[in-house]
Short mmCIF file of C-alpha atoms in Angstrom, two decimals:
data_model
loop_
_atom_site.label_atom_id
_atom_site.label_comp_id
_atom_site.label_asym_id
_atom_site.label_seq_id
_atom_site.Cartn_x
_atom_site.Cartn_y
_atom_site.Cartn_z
CA MET A 207 -0.08 -0.08 0.00
CA LYS A 208 1.88 3.30 -1.32
CA THR A 209 1.50 6.50 0.32
CA ILE A 210 2.30 9.37 -1.16
CA THR A 211 3.50 12.35 0.87
CA THR A 212 5.52 14.35 -1.57
CA THR A 213 4.21 16.45 -4.47
CA GLN A 214 6.86 14.89 -6.77
CA GLU A 215 5.33 11.95 -6.21
CA LEU A 216 2.03 12.35 -6.43
CA ALA A 217 2.47 14.49 -10.25
CA ASP A 218 4.38 11.06 -10.91
CA PHE A 219 1.27 9.25 -10.39
CA CYS A 220 -0.88 11.87 -12.24
CA GLU A 221 1.18 12.05 -15.38
CA GLU A 222 0.70 7.93 -15.26
CA ALA A 223 -2.91 8.00 -14.61
CA ALA A 224 -3.49 10.56 -17.59
CA GLN A 225 -2.34 7.79 -20.12
CA HIS A 226 -5.30 5.97 -18.97
CA ASP A 227 -9.03 6.25 -19.83
CA TYR A 228 -10.13 6.20 -16.07
CA VAL A 229 -9.19 6.72 -12.75
CA THR A 230 -11.39 6.44 -9.72
CA VAL A 231 -10.60 8.69 -6.96
CA ASP A 232 -11.72 8.74 -2.84
CA THR A 233 -11.27 10.67 0.42
CA GLU A 234 -11.84 10.57 4.13
CA PHE A 235 -12.61 13.76 5.95
CA LEU A 236 -13.42 14.95 8.96
CA ARG A 237 -16.24 17.80 9.82
CA GLU A 238 -17.78 17.58 13.47
CA ARG A 239 -15.38 20.03 14.45
CA THR A 240 -15.39 22.56 11.82
CA TYR A 241 -17.30 24.54 9.15
CA TYR A 242 -15.27 23.02 6.02
CA SER A 243 -14.44 19.49 5.67
CA LYS A 244 -11.06 18.40 6.41
CA LEU A 245 -9.34 16.93 4.41
CA CYS A 246 -7.47 13.80 5.60
CA LEU A 247 -6.94 11.37 2.85
CA VAL A 248 -7.54 11.05 -1.03
CA GLN A 249 -7.20 7.56 -2.62
CA LEU A 250 -6.65 7.31 -6.24
CA ALA A 251 -6.55 3.97 -8.61
CA MET A 252 -6.23 3.73 -12.07
CA PRO A 253 -7.62 0.81 -14.17
CA GLY A 254 -6.62 -2.56 -12.61
CA ARG A 255 -7.56 -5.80 -10.67
CA ASP A 256 -4.78 -5.63 -7.96
CA ASP A 257 -3.50 -2.90 -5.79
CA ASP A 258 0.10 -2.10 -7.50
CA THR A 259 -1.96 0.90 -9.41
CA ALA A 260 -3.95 2.39 -6.38
CA VAL A 261 -2.34 4.64 -3.85
CA LEU A 262 -3.11 6.99 -0.76
CA VAL A 263 -2.60 10.55 -0.84
CA ASP A 264 -1.65 12.08 2.68
CA PRO A 265 -2.59 16.20 2.03
CA LEU A 266 -1.45 16.09 5.64
CA ALA A 267 2.10 15.94 4.54
CA ASP A 268 4.75 18.55 5.14
CA GLY A 269 4.85 20.74 1.84
CA LEU A 270 2.80 18.67 -0.54
CA SER A 271 0.50 20.00 -2.98
CA LEU A 272 -2.61 19.12 -4.56
CA GLU A 273 -2.11 20.54 -7.84
CA PRO A 274 -0.72 17.43 -9.51
CA LEU A 275 -4.49 16.16 -9.03
CA TYR A 276 -5.96 19.42 -9.43
CA GLY A 277 -4.21 19.09 -13.02
CA LEU A 278 -5.71 15.72 -13.93
CA PHE A 279 -9.28 16.36 -12.63
CA ARG A 280 -8.53 19.15 -15.51
CA ASP A 281 -7.72 16.46 -17.87
CA LYS A 282 -10.58 15.75 -20.21
CA SER A 283 -9.41 12.82 -21.70
CA VAL A 284 -9.55 10.90 -17.95
CA VAL A 285 -13.09 9.86 -16.21
CA LYS A 286 -13.13 10.72 -12.91
CA VAL A 287 -14.85 8.27 -11.07
CA PHE A 288 -16.01 8.59 -7.69
CA HIS A 289 -19.38 7.12 -5.74
CA ALA A 290 -21.17 9.42 -4.38
CA ALA A 291 -19.67 12.61 -4.96
CA ARG A 292 -21.15 15.34 -3.90
CA GLN A 293 -19.20 15.59 -0.37
CA ASP A 294 -15.77 15.02 -1.88
CA LEU A 295 -16.21 17.44 -4.70
CA GLU A 296 -17.44 19.75 -2.25
CA ILE A 297 -13.55 19.70 -0.47
CA PHE A 298 -11.79 20.30 -3.69
CA PHE A 299 -14.06 22.89 -5.11
CA VAL A 300 -13.59 24.86 -1.89
CA ASP A 301 -9.57 24.40 -1.81
CA ALA A 302 -9.29 25.14 -5.44
CA GLY A 303 -12.43 25.91 -7.45
CA VAL A 304 -12.00 22.66 -9.68
CA PHE A 305 -14.73 19.86 -10.64
CA PRO A 306 -13.24 16.95 -11.97
CA GLU A 307 -14.12 17.00 -15.63
CA PRO A 308 -15.44 14.72 -16.86
CA LEU A 309 -17.30 12.80 -13.82
CA PHE A 310 -18.92 9.78 -13.34
CA ASP A 311 -20.98 9.11 -9.89
CA THR A 312 -21.45 5.50 -9.56
CA GLN A 313 -24.41 6.16 -7.23
CA VAL A 314 -26.14 7.53 -9.44
CA ALA A 315 -25.23 5.36 -12.01
CA ALA A 316 -26.26 2.56 -10.32
CA MET A 317 -29.56 4.83 -9.53
CA VAL A 318 -30.45 4.94 -13.59
CA CYS A 319 -29.46 1.12 -13.85
CA GLY A 320 -31.64 0.25 -11.25
CA PHE A 321 -29.74 -0.86 -8.57
CA GLY A 322 -32.37 1.02 -6.35
CA GLU A 323 -32.74 4.24 -4.66
CA GLN A 324 -28.89 5.60 -3.47
CA VAL A 325 -27.77 2.22 -3.38
CA GLY A 326 -24.43 2.35 -1.14
CA TYR A 327 -21.24 1.31 -1.91
CA GLU A 328 -21.35 -1.47 0.07
CA THR A 329 -24.26 -3.09 -1.91
CA LEU A 330 -22.60 -2.66 -5.38
CA VAL A 331 -18.85 -3.95 -4.11
CA ARG A 332 -21.42 -7.14 -3.06
CA ARG A 333 -23.29 -7.42 -6.26
CA VAL A 334 -21.27 -5.99 -8.79
CA ALA A 335 -17.74 -7.07 -7.50
CA LYS A 336 -18.82 -10.39 -5.71
CA GLN A 337 -16.59 -9.08 -2.48
CA GLN A 338 -16.97 -7.94 1.00
CA LEU A 339 -15.63 -4.91 2.84
CA ASP A 340 -14.81 -5.02 6.31
CA LYS A 341 -16.13 -1.69 7.73
CA THR A 342 -14.27 -1.42 10.88
CA SER A 343 -12.12 1.07 9.87
CA ARG A 344 -15.21 3.82 8.87
CA PHE A 345 -15.60 5.79 11.69
CA THR A 346 -12.24 6.15 12.84
CA ASP A 347 -10.12 9.58 13.40
CA TRP A 348 -8.37 10.05 9.96
CA SER A 349 -6.43 13.19 11.04
CA ARG A 350 -4.56 11.24 13.41
CA ARG A 351 -0.88 9.99 11.86
CA PRO A 352 0.57 7.14 11.47
CA LEU A 353 -2.27 5.40 9.64
CA THR A 354 -2.88 1.90 10.42
CA ASP A 355 -2.47 -0.78 8.22
CA ALA A 356 -6.62 -1.68 8.65
CA GLN A 357 -7.35 1.94 7.90
CA LYS A 358 -5.36 1.95 4.68
CA THR A 359 -7.03 -1.52 3.47
CA TYR A 360 -10.01 -0.10 3.74
CA ALA A 361 -9.25 3.51 2.47
CA LEU A 362 -7.81 1.34 -0.30
CA ALA A 363 -10.66 -0.19 -1.32
CA ASP A 364 -13.28 2.23 -1.63
CA VAL A 365 -11.32 2.83 -5.23
CA THR A 366 -9.87 -0.54 -6.12
CA HIS A 367 -13.61 -2.36 -6.17
CA LEU A 368 -14.66 0.91 -7.95
CA ARG A 369 -12.78 0.25 -11.13
CA GLU A 370 -15.06 -3.03 -11.59
CA ILE A 371 -17.92 -1.41 -10.46
CA TYR A 372 -17.73 1.77 -13.10
CA GLU A 373 -16.88 -0.78 -16.00
CA TYR A 374 -19.76 -2.70 -15.31
CA LEU A 375 -21.76 0.43 -14.67
CA ALA A 376 -20.40 2.25 -17.91
CA ALA A 377 -21.24 -0.78 -19.85
CA ARG A 378 -24.73 -1.39 -18.96
CA LEU A 379 -24.94 2.09 -19.49
CA GLU A 380 -23.50 2.35 -23.02
CA GLU A 381 -26.02 -0.83 -23.76
CA THR A 382 -28.79 1.07 -23.01
CA GLY A 383 -28.04 4.16 -24.12
CA ARG A 384 -28.79 5.61 -20.71
CA SER A 385 -25.04 7.60 -20.59
CA ARG A 386 -27.23 11.07 -21.46
CA TRP A 387 -28.76 10.05 -18.24
CA VAL A 388 -26.41 10.46 -15.65
CA GLN A 389 -24.60 12.96 -17.62
CA GLU A 390 -27.99 15.12 -16.83
CA GLU A 391 -27.99 14.29 -13.33
CA LEU A 392 -24.51 15.32 -12.46
CA THR A 393 -24.74 19.05 -13.96
CA VAL A 394 -25.72 19.93 -10.48
CA LEU A 395 -22.75 18.20 -8.82
CA THR A 396 -20.33 20.67 -11.06
CA THR A 397 -22.64 23.76 -10.03
CA PRO A 398 -20.69 25.97 -7.79
CA GLY A 399 -24.10 26.84 -6.68
CA THR A 400 -24.54 24.05 -4.77
CA TYR A 401 -21.75 24.48 -2.81
CA VAL A 402 -21.88 27.82 -2.31
CA VAL A 403 -24.00 28.92 1.02
CA GLU A 404 -24.58 32.93 0.56
CA PRO A 405 -25.60 34.13 4.78
CA ARG A 406 -28.62 36.01 3.57
CA GLU A 407 -29.71 32.23 2.09
CA ALA A 408 -29.03 30.47 5.07
CA TRP A 409 -33.13 31.50 6.62
CA ARG A 410 -34.26 29.01 4.36
CA ARG A 411 -32.71 25.85 5.89
CA VAL A 412 -34.38 26.72 9.19
CA LYS A 413 -37.32 24.69 10.17
CA THR A 414 -40.32 27.04 11.23
CA ARG A 415 -43.63 26.73 12.52
CA THR A 416 -44.87 30.57 10.85
CA ASN A 417 -44.57 31.99 7.52
CA SER A 418 -45.29 35.43 9.00
CA PRO A 419 -42.49 37.73 7.07
CA LYS A 420 -41.57 39.55 10.23
CA PHE A 421 -40.30 36.85 11.97
CA LEU A 422 -38.57 35.20 9.21
CA ALA A 423 -36.67 38.54 8.51
CA LEU A 424 -35.70 37.64 12.23
CA VAL A 425 -34.80 34.22 11.29
CA ARG A 426 -33.02 36.14 8.59
CA GLU A 427 -31.00 37.92 10.10
CA LEU A 428 -30.13 35.59 12.85
CA ALA A 429 -29.12 32.86 10.67
CA ALA A 430 -26.89 35.05 8.23
CA PHE A 431 -25.17 36.00 11.47
CA ARG A 432 -24.78 32.67 12.40
CA GLU A 433 -23.20 31.48 8.65
CA ASP A 434 -20.82 34.61 8.23
CA TYR A 435 -19.87 33.53 12.13
CA ALA A 436 -19.12 29.54 10.93
CA GLN A 437 -17.59 30.52 8.34
CA ALA A 438 -15.06 33.00 9.62
CA ARG A 439 -13.61 31.32 12.50
CA ASN A 440 -14.15 27.58 10.67
CA ILE A 441 -16.59 25.98 12.82
CA PRO A 442 -19.71 24.09 13.14
CA ARG A 443 -22.82 26.59 12.93
CA ASN A 444 -24.08 24.51 15.75
CA ARG A 445 -21.28 25.61 17.79
CA VAL A 446 -22.74 28.76 17.26
CA PHE A 447 -26.26 28.26 18.07
CA LYS A 448 -28.61 25.49 17.11
CA ASP A 449 -31.83 25.56 15.04
CA ASP A 450 -34.15 25.27 18.04
CA ALA A 451 -32.38 28.26 19.55
CA LEU A 452 -32.38 30.58 16.93
CA VAL A 453 -36.20 29.69 16.38
CA GLU A 454 -36.63 30.73 20.21
CA LEU A 455 -34.71 34.26 19.72
CA ALA A 456 -36.71 34.79 16.42
CA SER A 457 -40.16 34.28 18.59
CA ASN A 458 -38.68 36.56 22.05
CA LYS A 459 -36.68 39.37 20.08
CA PRO A 460 -34.48 39.73 23.17
CA LYS A 461 -33.04 43.66 22.86
CA ASN A 462 -30.54 43.93 25.81
CA ASN A 463 -28.16 41.06 27.28
CA GLU A 464 -30.48 40.59 30.39
CA GLU A 465 -33.42 39.40 27.80
CA LEU A 466 -30.65 37.55 26.13
CA GLY A 467 -29.65 35.74 29.42
CA ARG A 468 -33.71 34.16 29.68
CA SER A 469 -33.37 32.00 27.10
CA ARG A 470 -33.78 28.54 27.39
CA LEU A 471 -32.04 27.05 24.60
CA LEU A 472 -29.06 28.99 24.02
CA LEU A 473 -25.44 28.01 25.07
CA ARG A 474 -23.59 30.01 28.19
CA GLU A 475 -20.64 30.64 25.66
CA ALA A 476 -23.50 32.78 23.30
CA ARG A 477 -24.68 34.84 26.00
CA ARG A 478 -21.65 37.26 26.04
CA GLY A 479 -18.88 38.19 23.93
CA ASP A 480 -19.15 38.34 20.16
CA ILE A 481 -21.92 36.09 19.73
CA ALA A 482 -24.28 37.69 22.04
CA GLU A 483 -23.33 41.06 20.56
CA GLY A 484 -24.40 39.46 17.13
CA ILE A 485 -27.10 38.47 17.60
CA LEU A 486 -28.67 41.21 19.28
CA ALA A 487 -27.39 43.41 16.60
CA ALA A 488 -29.37 40.72 14.21
CA VAL A 489 -32.42 40.98 16.12
CA SER A 490 -32.06 44.69 16.01
CA ALA A 491 -32.25 44.32 12.04
CA GLY A 492 -34.60 42.22 11.62
CA LEU A 493 -37.31 44.50 13.76
CA ALA A 494 -36.17 47.49 11.50
CA CYS A 495 -36.84 45.27 8.40
CA PRO A 496 -38.86 47.67 5.92
CA GLN A 497 -42.08 45.32 4.66
CA ASP A 498 -40.50 45.49 1.46
CA ASP A 499 -37.78 43.58 2.25
CA MET A 500 -38.54 41.16 4.21
CA PRO A 501 -38.20 37.30 3.12
CA LYS A 502 -41.24 35.68 0.93
CA PRO A 503 -41.91 32.46 1.48
CA ASP A 504 -42.46 30.43 -1.56
CA ARG A 505 -46.56 30.03 -1.37
CA SER A 506 -46.71 28.87 -4.77
CA ARG A 507 -48.23 25.26 -4.25
CA ASP A 508 -49.68 26.18 -0.85
CA LYS A 509 -53.04 26.77 -2.79
CA LEU A 510 -52.73 24.10 -5.39
CA GLN A 511 -56.27 21.74 -5.96
CA VAL A 512 -54.78 18.97 -6.25
CA ASN A 513 -56.82 16.06 -8.00
CA PRO A 514 -56.48 13.20 -5.38
CA ALA A 515 -57.82 10.62 -7.74
CA LEU A 516 -55.51 11.49 -10.23
CA ALA A 517 -52.16 11.71 -8.32
CA ASP A 518 -53.00 8.74 -7.15
CA LEU A 519 -53.16 7.06 -11.07
CA LEU A 520 -49.67 9.14 -11.62
CA ARG A 521 -48.52 7.11 -8.45
CA VAL A 522 -49.60 3.86 -10.36
CA LEU A 523 -47.84 4.98 -13.74
CA LEU A 524 -44.91 6.18 -12.08
CA LYS A 525 -44.67 2.58 -10.14
CA ALA A 526 -45.87 1.05 -13.64
CA LYS A 527 -43.12 2.73 -15.52
CA THR A 528 -39.99 3.11 -13.31
CA GLU A 529 -40.21 -0.77 -13.20
CA SER A 530 -40.67 -1.71 -16.40
CA ALA A 531 -37.38 1.13 -17.23
CA GLY A 532 -35.41 -0.32 -14.51
CA VAL A 533 -34.87 3.15 -12.70
CA ALA A 534 -35.25 4.09 -9.29
CA ALA A 535 -38.80 5.39 -8.56
CA LYS A 536 -37.36 8.35 -6.36
CA LEU A 537 -35.04 9.39 -9.42
CA ILE A 538 -37.78 10.73 -11.52
CA ALA A 539 -40.22 12.09 -8.96
CA PRO A 540 -40.88 12.66 -5.47
CA ALA A 541 -44.58 12.31 -4.18
CA ALA A 542 -44.48 16.20 -4.34
CA ASP A 543 -43.88 16.57 -8.23
CA LEU A 544 -46.69 13.90 -8.72
CA ASP A 545 -49.33 16.48 -6.22
CA ALA A 546 -48.00 19.38 -8.65
CA ILE A 547 -48.89 17.62 -11.90
CA ALA A 548 -52.23 16.55 -10.84
CA ALA A 549 -52.69 20.17 -9.93
CA GLY A 550 -51.67 20.79 -13.72
CA LEU A 551 -48.37 22.75 -12.99
CA ARG A 552 -46.20 21.14 -15.61
CA ASP A 553 -42.66 23.14 -14.91
CA VAL A 554 -41.69 20.27 -12.59
CA PRO A 555 -38.35 17.79 -13.33
CA ALA A 556 -40.58 14.87 -14.13
CA LEU A 557 -41.43 16.65 -17.36
CA SER A 558 -38.13 17.31 -18.96
CA GLY A 559 -35.07 15.97 -19.99
CA TRP A 560 -34.45 12.30 -19.61
CA ARG A 561 -37.45 11.99 -17.25
CA LEU A 562 -39.94 13.15 -19.69
CA GLU A 563 -38.52 10.02 -21.92
CA VAL A 564 -39.16 7.79 -19.05
CA PHE A 565 -42.61 8.83 -17.22
CA GLY A 566 -43.42 12.19 -18.32
CA THR A 567 -44.64 12.08 -21.73
CA ASP A 568 -47.38 9.58 -20.46
CA ALA A 569 -48.10 11.41 -17.38
CA LEU A 570 -49.34 14.20 -19.42
CA ARG A 571 -51.55 11.45 -21.82
CA LEU A 572 -52.80 10.36 -18.37
CA CYS A 573 -53.74 13.83 -17.43
CA GLU A 574 -55.27 15.29 -21.03
CA GLY A 575 -57.59 11.19 -20.91
CA LYS A 576 -55.28 10.05 -23.78
CA ILE A 577 -54.46 6.71 -21.88
CA ALA A 578 -55.99 4.47 -19.60
CA LEU A 579 -54.13 2.19 -16.94
CA ALA A 580 -55.73 -1.16 -16.79
CA ALA A 581 -54.89 -4.07 -14.29
CA ASP A 582 -53.11 -6.82 -16.17
CA GLY A 583 -52.45 -9.81 -13.43
CA SER A 584 -50.04 -8.75 -11.47
CA ASP A 585 -48.82 -5.83 -14.10
CA VAL A 586 -50.04 -2.72 -14.67
CA ARG A 587 -50.53 -1.80 -19.16
CA ILE A 588 -51.41 1.41 -20.09
CA VAL A 589 -54.35 1.70 -22.70
CA SER A 590 -54.46 4.26 -25.33
CA LEU A 591 -57.86 5.82 -25.57
CA ASP A 592 -56.56 8.31 -28.74
#
């Protein structure tokens, strides 16, 4: 198990990897005590069936630069293969503003190929590579050095088995003509907005029981302060104060330290110093917010006149179509989108792109009374009424 600890070693590996069609990639990181993930290990493997073409890269080694890896990421002749890539991509984007191109995510591909919803890597290793993974090192501290042999073995397995999984799924996609489907799904993963949290938009993540604009103005200011504070100090946002404390503050609207001290849910550390000052300033800003600048929650679907019978038929159609196509139903349309279609909305993902081919076209025909559904034993059959 080779561990790369110098920039030159990494450059040599990446130069060799650039001669191949693809390279598999994974990371190990920590995020429990920081706002941004702390990268602790990068695993890479070139095509092959043994461990000789796989390496571990130690980003914590003194003087090591990941720039050779980022150069490989920019090389469009080499496919970069990940499993459930979102968190890995966030790390690289935050560190260097780079996305691997072209990208292949085996979790997304597996959903398109009929392996179910959000299938795990361990499941794919068992079903495709016919191997078992030792997961005993999964929750270890990857920032500690030296790494144990067990940790190295576990980490390396995340990219060595991935080669066989990629080759199998890529072949399936080629056979079925669904490669374009996967690429459509991966677009969001290589969009910077996916990973940039704007403090002024952080309020949208906070669950509240009221949509009063005045109340949401307070929530927005408190959430923005918390996000700014956490980002600047690289600490988890919940270390500043948790969502339940934020909602309590927005409800009680403390105007001074004495009133702030009466909070039941605010941590002791947040009742003084910079955090306390920030909370009071945020409450003041929220109270002073002009009417036309108050947050306006999206209520476009609140008054939808959903036809419940049609929504039920769409669910039956979705189940029949996804079973026939061998695609995870969740990837096509969540229940809320089916209700939206049944209420007459047409600007939903299920009615565009590759989803239109699999489900959307027949969904629209069902809504227009051009097809019916009939039971055929244990199957559902589509009957044309044109």
